[in-house]
CSV table of C-alpha atoms and ligand atoms in Angstrom, one decimal:
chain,number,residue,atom,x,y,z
A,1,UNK,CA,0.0,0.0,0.0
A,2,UNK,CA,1.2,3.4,-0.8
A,3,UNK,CA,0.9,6.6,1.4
A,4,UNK,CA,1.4,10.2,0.1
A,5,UNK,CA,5.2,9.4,0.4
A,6,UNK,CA,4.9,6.6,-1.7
A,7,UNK,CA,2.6,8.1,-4.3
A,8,UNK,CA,5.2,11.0,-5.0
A,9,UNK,CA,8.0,8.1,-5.3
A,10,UNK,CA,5.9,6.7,-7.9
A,11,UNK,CA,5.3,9.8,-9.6
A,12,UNK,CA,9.1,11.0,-9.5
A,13,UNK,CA,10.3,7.5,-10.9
A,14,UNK,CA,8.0,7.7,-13.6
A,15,UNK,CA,9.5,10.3,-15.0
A,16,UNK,CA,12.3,9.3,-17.8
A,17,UNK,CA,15.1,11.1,-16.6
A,18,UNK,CA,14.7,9.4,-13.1
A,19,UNK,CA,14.1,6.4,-14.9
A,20,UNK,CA,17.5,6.1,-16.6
A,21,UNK,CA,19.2,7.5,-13.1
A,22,UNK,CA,18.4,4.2,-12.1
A,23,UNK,CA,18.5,1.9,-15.4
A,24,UNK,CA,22.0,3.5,-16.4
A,25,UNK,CA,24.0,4.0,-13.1
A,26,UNK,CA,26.0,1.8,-11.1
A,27,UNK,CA,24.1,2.9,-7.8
A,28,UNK,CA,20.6,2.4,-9.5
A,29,UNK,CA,21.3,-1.7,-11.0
A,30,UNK,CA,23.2,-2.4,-7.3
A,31,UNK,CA,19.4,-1.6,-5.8
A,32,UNK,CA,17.6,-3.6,-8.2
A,33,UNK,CA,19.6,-6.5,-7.5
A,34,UNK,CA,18.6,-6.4,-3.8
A,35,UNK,CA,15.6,-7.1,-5.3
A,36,UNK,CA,15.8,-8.9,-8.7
A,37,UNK,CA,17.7,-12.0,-8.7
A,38,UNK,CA,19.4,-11.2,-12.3
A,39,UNK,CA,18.0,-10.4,-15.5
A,40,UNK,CA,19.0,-13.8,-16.8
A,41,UNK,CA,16.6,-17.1,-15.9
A,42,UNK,CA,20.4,-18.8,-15.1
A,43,UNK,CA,20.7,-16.2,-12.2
A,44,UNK,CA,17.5,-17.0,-11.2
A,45,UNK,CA,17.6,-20.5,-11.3
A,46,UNK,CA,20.7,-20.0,-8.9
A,47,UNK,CA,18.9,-18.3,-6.6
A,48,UNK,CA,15.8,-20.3,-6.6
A,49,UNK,CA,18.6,-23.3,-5.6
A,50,UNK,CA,19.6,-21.6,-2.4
A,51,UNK,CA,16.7,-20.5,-1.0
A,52,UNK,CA,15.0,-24.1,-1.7
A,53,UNK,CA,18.1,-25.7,-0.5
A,54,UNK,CA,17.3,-23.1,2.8
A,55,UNK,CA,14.0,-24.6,2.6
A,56,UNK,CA,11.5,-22.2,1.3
A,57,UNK,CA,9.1,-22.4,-1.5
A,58,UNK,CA,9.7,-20.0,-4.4
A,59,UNK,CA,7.8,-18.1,-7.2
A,60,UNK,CA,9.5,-17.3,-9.9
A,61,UNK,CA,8.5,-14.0,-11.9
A,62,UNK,CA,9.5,-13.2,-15.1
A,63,UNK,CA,9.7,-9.2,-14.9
A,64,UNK,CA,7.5,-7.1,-17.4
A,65,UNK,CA,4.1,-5.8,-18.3
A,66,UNK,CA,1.9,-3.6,-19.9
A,67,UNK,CA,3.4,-5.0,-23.3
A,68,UNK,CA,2.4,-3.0,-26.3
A,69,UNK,CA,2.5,-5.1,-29.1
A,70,UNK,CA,1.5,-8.8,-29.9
A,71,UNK,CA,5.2,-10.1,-30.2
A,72,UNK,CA,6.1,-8.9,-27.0
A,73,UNK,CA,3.5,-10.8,-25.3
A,74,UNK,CA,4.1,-13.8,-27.3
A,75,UNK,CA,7.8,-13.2,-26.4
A,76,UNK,CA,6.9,-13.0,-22.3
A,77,UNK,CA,4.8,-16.0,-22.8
A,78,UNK,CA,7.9,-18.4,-24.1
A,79,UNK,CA,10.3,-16.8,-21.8
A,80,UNK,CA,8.0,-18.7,-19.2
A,81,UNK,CA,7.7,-21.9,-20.9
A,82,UNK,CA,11.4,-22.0,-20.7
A,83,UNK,CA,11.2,-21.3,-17.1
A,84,UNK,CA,8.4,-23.8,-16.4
A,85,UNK,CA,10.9,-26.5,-18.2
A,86,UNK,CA,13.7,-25.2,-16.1
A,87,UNK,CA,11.7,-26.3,-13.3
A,88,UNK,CA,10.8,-29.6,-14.3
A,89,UNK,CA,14.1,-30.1,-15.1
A,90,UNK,CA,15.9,-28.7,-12.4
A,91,UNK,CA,13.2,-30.2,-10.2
A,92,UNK,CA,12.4,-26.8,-8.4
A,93,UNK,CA,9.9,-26.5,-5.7
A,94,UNK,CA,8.6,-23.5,-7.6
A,95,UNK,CA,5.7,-22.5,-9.6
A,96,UNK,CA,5.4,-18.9,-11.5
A,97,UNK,CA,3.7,-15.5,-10.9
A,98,UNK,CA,2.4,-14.0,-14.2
A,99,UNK,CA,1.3,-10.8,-15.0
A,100,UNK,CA,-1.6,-10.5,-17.6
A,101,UNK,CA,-0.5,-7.4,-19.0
A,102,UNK,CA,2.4,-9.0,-19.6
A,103,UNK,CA,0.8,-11.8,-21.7
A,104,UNK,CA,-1.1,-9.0,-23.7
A,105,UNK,CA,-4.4,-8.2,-21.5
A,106,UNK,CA,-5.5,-4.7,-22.2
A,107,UNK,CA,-4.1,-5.0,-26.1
A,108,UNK,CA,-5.4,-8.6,-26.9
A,109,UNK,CA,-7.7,-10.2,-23.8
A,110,UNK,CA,-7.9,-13.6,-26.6
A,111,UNK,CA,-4.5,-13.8,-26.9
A,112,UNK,CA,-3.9,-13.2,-22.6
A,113,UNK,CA,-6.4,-15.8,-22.2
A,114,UNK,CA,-5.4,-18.6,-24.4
A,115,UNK,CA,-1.1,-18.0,-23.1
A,116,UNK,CA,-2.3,-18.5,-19.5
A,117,UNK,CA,-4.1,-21.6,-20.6
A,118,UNK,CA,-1.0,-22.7,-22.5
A,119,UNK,CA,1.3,-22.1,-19.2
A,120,UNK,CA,-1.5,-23.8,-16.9
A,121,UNK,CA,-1.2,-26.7,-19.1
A,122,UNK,CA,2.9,-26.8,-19.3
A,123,UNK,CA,2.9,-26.4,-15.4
A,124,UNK,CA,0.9,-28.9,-14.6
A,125,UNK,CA,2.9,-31.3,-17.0
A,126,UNK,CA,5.8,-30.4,-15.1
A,127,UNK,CA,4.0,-30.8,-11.5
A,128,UNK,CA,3.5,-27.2,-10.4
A,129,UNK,CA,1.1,-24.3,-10.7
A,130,UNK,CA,0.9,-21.0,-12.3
A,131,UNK,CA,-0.3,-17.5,-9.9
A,132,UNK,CA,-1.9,-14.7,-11.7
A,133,UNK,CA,-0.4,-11.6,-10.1
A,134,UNK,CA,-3.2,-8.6,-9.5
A,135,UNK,CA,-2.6,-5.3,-11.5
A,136,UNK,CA,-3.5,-1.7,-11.7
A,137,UNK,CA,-7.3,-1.7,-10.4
A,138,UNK,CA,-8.9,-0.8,-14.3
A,139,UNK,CA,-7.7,-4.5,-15.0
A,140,UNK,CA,-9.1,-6.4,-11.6
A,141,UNK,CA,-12.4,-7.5,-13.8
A,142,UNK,CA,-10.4,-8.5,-16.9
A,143,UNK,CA,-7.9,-10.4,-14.9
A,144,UNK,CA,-10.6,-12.6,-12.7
A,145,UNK,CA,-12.6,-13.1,-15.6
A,146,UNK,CA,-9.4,-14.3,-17.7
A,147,UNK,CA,-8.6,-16.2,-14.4
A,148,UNK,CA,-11.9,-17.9,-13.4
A,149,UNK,CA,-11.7,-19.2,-17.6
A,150,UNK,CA,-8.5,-20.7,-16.9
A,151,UNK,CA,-8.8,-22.4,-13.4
A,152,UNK,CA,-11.9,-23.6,-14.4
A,153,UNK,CA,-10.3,-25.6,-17.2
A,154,UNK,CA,-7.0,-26.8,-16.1
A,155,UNK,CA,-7.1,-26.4,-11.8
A,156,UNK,CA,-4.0,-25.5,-11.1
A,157,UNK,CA,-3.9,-21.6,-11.0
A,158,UNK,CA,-3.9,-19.3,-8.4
A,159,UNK,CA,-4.5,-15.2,-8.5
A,160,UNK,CA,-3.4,-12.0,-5.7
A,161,UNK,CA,-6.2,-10.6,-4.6
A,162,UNK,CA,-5.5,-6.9,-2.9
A,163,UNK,CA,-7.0,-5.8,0.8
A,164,UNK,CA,-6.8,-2.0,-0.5
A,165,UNK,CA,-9.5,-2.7,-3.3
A,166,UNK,CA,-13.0,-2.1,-1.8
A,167,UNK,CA,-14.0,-4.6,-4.2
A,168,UNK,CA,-12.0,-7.2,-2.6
A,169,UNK,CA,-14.3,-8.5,-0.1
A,170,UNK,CA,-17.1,-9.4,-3.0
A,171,UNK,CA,-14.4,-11.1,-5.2
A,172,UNK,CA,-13.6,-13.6,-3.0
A,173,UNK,CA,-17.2,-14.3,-2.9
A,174,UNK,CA,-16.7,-15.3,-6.5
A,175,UNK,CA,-12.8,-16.9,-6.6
A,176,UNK,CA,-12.9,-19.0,-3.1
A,177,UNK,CA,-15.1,-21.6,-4.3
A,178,UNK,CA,-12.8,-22.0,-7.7
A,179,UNK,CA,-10.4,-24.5,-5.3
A,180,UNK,CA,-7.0,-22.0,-6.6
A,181,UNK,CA,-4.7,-21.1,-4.7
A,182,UNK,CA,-5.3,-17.0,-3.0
A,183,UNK,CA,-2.5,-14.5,-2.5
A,184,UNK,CA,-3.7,-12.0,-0.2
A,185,UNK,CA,-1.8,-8.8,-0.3
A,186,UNK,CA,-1.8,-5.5,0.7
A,187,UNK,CA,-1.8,-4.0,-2.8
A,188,UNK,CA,1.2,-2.0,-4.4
A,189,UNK,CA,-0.3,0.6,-6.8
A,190,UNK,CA,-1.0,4.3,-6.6
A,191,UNK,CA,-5.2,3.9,-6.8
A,192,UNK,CA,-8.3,6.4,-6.2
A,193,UNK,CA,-10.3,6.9,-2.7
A,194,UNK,CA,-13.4,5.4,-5.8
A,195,UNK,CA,-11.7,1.8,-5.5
A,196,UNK,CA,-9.3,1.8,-2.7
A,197,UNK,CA,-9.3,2.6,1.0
A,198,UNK,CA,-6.7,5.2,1.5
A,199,UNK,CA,-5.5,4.7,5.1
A,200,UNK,CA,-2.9,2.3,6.8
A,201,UNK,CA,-5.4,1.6,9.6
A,202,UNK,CA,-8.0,0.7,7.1
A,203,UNK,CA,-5.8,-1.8,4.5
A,204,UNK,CA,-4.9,-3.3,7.4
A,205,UNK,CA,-8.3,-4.3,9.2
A,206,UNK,CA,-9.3,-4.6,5.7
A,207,UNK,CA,-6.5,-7.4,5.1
A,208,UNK,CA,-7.3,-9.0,8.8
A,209,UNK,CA,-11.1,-9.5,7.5
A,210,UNK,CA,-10.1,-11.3,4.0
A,211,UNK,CA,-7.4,-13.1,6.0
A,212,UNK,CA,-10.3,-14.4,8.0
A,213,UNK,CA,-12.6,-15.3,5.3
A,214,UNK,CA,-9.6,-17.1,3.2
A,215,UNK,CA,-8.6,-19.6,6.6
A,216,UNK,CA,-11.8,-20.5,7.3
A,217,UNK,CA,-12.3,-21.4,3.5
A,218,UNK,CA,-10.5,-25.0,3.2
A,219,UNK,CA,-11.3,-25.4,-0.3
A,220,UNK,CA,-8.7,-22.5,-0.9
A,221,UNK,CA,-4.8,-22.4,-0.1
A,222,UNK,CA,-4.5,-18.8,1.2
A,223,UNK,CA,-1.3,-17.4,1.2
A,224,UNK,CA,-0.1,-14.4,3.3
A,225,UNK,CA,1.6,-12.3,1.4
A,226,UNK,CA,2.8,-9.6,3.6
A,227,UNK,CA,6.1,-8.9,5.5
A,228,UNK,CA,3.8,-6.7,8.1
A,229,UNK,CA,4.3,-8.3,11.7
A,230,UNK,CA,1.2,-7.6,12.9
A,231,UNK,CA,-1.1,-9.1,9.7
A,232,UNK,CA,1.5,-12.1,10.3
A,233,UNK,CA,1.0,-11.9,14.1
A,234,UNK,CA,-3.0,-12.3,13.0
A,235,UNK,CA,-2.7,-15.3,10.6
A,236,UNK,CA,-0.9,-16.8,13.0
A,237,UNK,CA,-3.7,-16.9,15.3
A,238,UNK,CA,-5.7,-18.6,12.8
A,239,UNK,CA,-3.5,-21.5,11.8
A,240,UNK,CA,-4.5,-23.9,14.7
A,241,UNK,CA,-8.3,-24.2,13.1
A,242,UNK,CA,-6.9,-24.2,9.8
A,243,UNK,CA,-7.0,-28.3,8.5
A,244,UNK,CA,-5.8,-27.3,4.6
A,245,UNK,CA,-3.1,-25.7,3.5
A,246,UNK,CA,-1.7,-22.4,3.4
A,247,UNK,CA,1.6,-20.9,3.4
A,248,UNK,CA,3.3,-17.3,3.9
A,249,UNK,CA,4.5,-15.2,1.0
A,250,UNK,CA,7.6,-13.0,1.6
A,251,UNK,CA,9.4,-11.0,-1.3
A,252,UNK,CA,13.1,-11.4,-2.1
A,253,UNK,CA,15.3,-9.3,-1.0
A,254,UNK,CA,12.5,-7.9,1.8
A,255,UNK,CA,12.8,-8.7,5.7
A,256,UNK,CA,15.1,-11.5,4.9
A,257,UNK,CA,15.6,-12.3,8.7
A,258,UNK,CA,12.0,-12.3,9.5
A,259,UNK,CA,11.6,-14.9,6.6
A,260,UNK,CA,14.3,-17.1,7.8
A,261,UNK,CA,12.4,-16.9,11.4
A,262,UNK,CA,8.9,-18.1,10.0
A,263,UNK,CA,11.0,-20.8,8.8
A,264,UNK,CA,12.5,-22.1,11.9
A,265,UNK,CA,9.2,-21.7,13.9
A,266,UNK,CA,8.5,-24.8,10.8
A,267,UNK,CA,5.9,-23.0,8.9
A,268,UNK,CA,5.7,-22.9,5.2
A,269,UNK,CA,6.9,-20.0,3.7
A,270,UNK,CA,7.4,-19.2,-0.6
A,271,UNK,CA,9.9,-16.4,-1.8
A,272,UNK,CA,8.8,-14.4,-5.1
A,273,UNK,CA,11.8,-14.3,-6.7
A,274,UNK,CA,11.5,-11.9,-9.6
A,275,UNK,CA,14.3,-12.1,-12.2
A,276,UNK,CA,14.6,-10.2,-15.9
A,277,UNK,CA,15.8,-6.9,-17.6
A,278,UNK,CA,12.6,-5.1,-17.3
A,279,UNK,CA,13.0,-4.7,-13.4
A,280,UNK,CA,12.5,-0.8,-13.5
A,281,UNK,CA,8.4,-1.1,-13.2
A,282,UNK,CA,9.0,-3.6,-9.7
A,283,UNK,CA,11.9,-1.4,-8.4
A,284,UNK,CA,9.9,1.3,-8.2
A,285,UNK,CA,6.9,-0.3,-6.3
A,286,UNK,CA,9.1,-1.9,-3.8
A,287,UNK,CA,10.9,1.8,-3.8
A,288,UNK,CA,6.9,3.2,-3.0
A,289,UNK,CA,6.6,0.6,-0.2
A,290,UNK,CA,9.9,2.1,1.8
A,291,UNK,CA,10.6,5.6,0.4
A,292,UNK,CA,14.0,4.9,2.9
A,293,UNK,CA,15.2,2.7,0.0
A,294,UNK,CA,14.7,6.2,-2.6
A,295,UNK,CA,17.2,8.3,0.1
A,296,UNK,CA,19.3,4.7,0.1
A,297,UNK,CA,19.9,5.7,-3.7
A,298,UNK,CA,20.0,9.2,-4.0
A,299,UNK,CA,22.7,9.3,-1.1
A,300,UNK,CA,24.5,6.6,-3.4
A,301,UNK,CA,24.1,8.7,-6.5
A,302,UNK,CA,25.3,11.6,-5.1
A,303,UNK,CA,28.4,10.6,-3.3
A,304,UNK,CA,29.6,8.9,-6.7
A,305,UNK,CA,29.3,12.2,-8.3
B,401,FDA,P1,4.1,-2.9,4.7
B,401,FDA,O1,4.2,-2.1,3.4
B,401,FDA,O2,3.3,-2.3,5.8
B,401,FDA,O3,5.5,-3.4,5.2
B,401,FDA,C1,5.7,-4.0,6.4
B,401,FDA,C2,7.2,-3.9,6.7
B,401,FDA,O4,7.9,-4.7,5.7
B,401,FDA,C3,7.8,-2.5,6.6
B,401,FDA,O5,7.7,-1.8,7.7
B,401,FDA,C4,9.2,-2.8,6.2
B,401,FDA,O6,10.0,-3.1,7.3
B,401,FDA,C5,9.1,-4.0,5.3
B,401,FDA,N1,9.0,-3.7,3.9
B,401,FDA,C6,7.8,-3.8,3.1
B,401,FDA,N2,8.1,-3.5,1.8
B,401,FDA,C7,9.4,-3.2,1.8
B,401,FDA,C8,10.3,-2.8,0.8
B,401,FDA,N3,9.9,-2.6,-0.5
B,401,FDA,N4,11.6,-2.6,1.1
B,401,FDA,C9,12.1,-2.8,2.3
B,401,FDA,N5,11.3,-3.1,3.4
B,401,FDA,C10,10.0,-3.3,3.1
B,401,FDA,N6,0.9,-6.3,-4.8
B,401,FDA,C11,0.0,-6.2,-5.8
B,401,FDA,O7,-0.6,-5.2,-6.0
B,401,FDA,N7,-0.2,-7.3,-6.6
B,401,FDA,C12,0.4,-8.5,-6.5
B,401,FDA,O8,0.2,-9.4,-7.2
B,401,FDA,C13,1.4,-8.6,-5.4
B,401,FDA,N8,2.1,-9.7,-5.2
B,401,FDA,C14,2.9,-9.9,-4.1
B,401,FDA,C15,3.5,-11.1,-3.8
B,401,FDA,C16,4.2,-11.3,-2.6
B,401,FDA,C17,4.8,-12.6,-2.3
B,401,FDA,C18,4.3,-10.2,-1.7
B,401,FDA,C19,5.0,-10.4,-0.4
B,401,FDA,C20,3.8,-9.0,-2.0
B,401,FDA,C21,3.1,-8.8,-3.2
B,401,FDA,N9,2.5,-7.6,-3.6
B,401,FDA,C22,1.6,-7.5,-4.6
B,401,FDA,C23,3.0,-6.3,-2.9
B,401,FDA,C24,2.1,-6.0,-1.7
B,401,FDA,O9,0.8,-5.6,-2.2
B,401,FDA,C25,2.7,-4.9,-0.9
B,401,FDA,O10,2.9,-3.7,-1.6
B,401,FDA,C26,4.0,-5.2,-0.2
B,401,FDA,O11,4.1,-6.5,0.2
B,401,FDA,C27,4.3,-4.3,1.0
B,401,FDA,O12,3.3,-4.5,2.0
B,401,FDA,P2,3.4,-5.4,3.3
B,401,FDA,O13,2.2,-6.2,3.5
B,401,FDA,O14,4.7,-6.0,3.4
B,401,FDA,O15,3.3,-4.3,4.5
C-alpha cells in the first residue's frame, strides 16, 4: 500500500530522466539487485537453488508488463515456458507468478487468455502451478474473468487478490469456491479513494477480515503475502483451526531475517523471486513501499558524483 510518500515516489520514478538515473547507473542496478535475482533465468535458477536448499518455496516471476505489441507478449509467454521447463528439469519446488498485461491483456484479452491456458497446461505437465499476479485496479475485472476461464479448465492456478481494493471483499465471494490457490496482499499501486481505502489503519483491518474469510475457507490455499508483523501476528492466530493448506508469501530481497524466522518456527513460507531486464516497473513499487530505499539511492548517486 502506498501513502502520500509513496505516491510521490511513484510519480518521481515515472518520470524518464529518473528512470534512466536508475537503469543507467552503477548505484541504480546495485538496488535492483537487492531485489531482482538477475536479469537472466540462469541467475534465477541459482537463486531459486539456495533459497530451496534453505527450505523455502519459491515463485518465480518473469519481470515485465503492460506490453504494447503482440510479439512482446508472445515473447513473455515463451520466456515462461522456458522457465516452467527449467523447473521440471531442475526439479524446483517452484511454480510462476504471471502478469496479464504481460501476456497481452488490455491490447489482446484472446491472446492473454489462451497463453495463460497454454502455461497452466505446461505447469501442470511439469507438476507445479501457475499465480496470476493482481494489477493496476482498471484490469481487476479482466484479470478474474481471464482467471476464473482458466482455473476452471485446467485447476492449477492461483491469483493476488488486494485488501486496498474495496472490491476485494465481493471477489472472493466469487474466486474462493474456484479451489485455486489466494495471495492475499496489501496491494502496491497508486489507486483512487473510488476503488481503494486510502489509510494504513483501514488496509490493514481490511487485510485481517479477507485473511479471515480465506482460513476459514479449506477449499482455498490462502497465502499471506505480507512482511507486516502484525497481519502475520494475526494469521498466525488462525493456523491452529486451519485443516488445509496455506503458506506465507515473503518478497526477495525484503525482511530477509524475518523470513528465515517463520522458517524455523517450521511454517511454510514461498519467496517471489522476480528475475529479468525489465525490473525498472518492480523497483519502483518496492521503492513506494519504503521511500528509505529512494534516500538509500539518492545518497549513493550523489556521493559517486
Ligand atoms: P508494509 O508495506 O506495511 O510493510 C511492512 C514492513 O515490511 C515495513 O515496515 C518494512 O519493514 C518491510 N517492507 C515492506 N516493503 C518493503 C520494501 N519494498 N523494502 C524494504 N522493506 C519493506 N501487490 C500487488 O498489488 N499485486 C500483487 O500481485 C502482489 N504480489 C505480491 C506477492 C508477494 C509474495 C508479496 C509479499 C507482495 C506482493 N505484492 C503485490 C505487494 C504488496 O501488495 C505490498 O505492496 C508489499 O508486500 C508491502 O506490503 P506489506 O504487506 O509487506 O506491508
Amino acid at each position: 500500500m502506498t501513502d502520500w510518500l509513496g505516491r510521490t515516489v511513484l510519480a518521481v520514478t515515472e518520470r524518464d530522466f529518473v528512470r534512466r538515473a536508475f537503469t543507467n547507473t552503477k548505484p541504480g542496478r546495485a538496488l535492483a539487485r537487492r531485489f531482482v535475482a538477475g536479469e537472466s533465468l540462469d541467475e534465477a535458477v541459482a537463486v531459486a537453488h539456495e533459497l530451496i536448499a534453505a527450505g523455502f518455496d519459491v515463485s518465480l516471476d518473469h519481470l515485465g508488463e503492460h506490453v504494447s505489441h503482440r510479439q512482446e507478449a508472445m515473447q513473455a509467454r515463451n520466456d515462461y515456458m522456458a522457465c516452467l521447463d527449467r523447473i521440471g528439469s531442475a526439479g524446483l519446488s517452484a511454480n510462476i507468478s504471471v502478469k496479464l498485461t504481460q501476456l497481452g491483456m488490455g491490447l489482446d484479452d484472446d491472446l492473454a487468455a489462451s497463453s495463460l491456458g497454454e502455461l497452466a497446461l505446461r505447469a501442470a505437465e511439469v507438476g507445479t502451478t501457475v499465480t496470476v499476479d493482481m494489477e493496476e485496479s482498471e484490469y481487476t475485472d479482466s484479470t478474474i474473468a481471464i482467471y476464473e476461464k482458466a482455473q476452471s479448465e485446467h485447476g492449477n492456478l492461483g491469483i493476488a487478490v488486494q485488501s486496498y481494493l474495496k472490491r476485494t471483499r465481493a471477489d472472493l465471494g466469487r474466486l474462493i469456491p474456484l479451489g485455486g490457490h489466494i495471495r492475499l496482499c496489501k496491494g502496491a499501486y497508486a489507486e483512487p479513494g473510488e476503488v481503494a481505502f486510502q489509510s494504513n489503519d483501514d488496509v490493514n483491518a481490511e487485510f485481517d477480515q479477507l485473511l479471515g474469510m480465506l482460513m476459514a475457507a479449506q477449499e482455498t490455499k490462502p497465502a499471506i503475502a505480507s512482511h507486516d508483523e502484525a497481519r502475520i501476528t494475526a494469521a498466525k492466530r488462525l493456523i491452529p483451526d486451519r485443516e488445509a493448506p496455506y503458506e506465507f508469501q515473503m518478497l526477495y530481497g525484503v525482511r530477509g531475517p524475518l523470513q528465515r524466522q517463520l522458517l524455523d518456527e517450521g511454517l511454510p513460507v514461498r519467496i517471489y523471486v522476480p528475475y529479468g531486464a525489465a525490473w525498472y516497473p518492480y523497483l519502483t513499487r518496492r521503492l513506494a513501499e519504503r521511500p528509505a530505499n529512494t534516500l538509500f539511492f539518492m545518497r549513493a548517486l550523489f556521493g559517486r558524483r
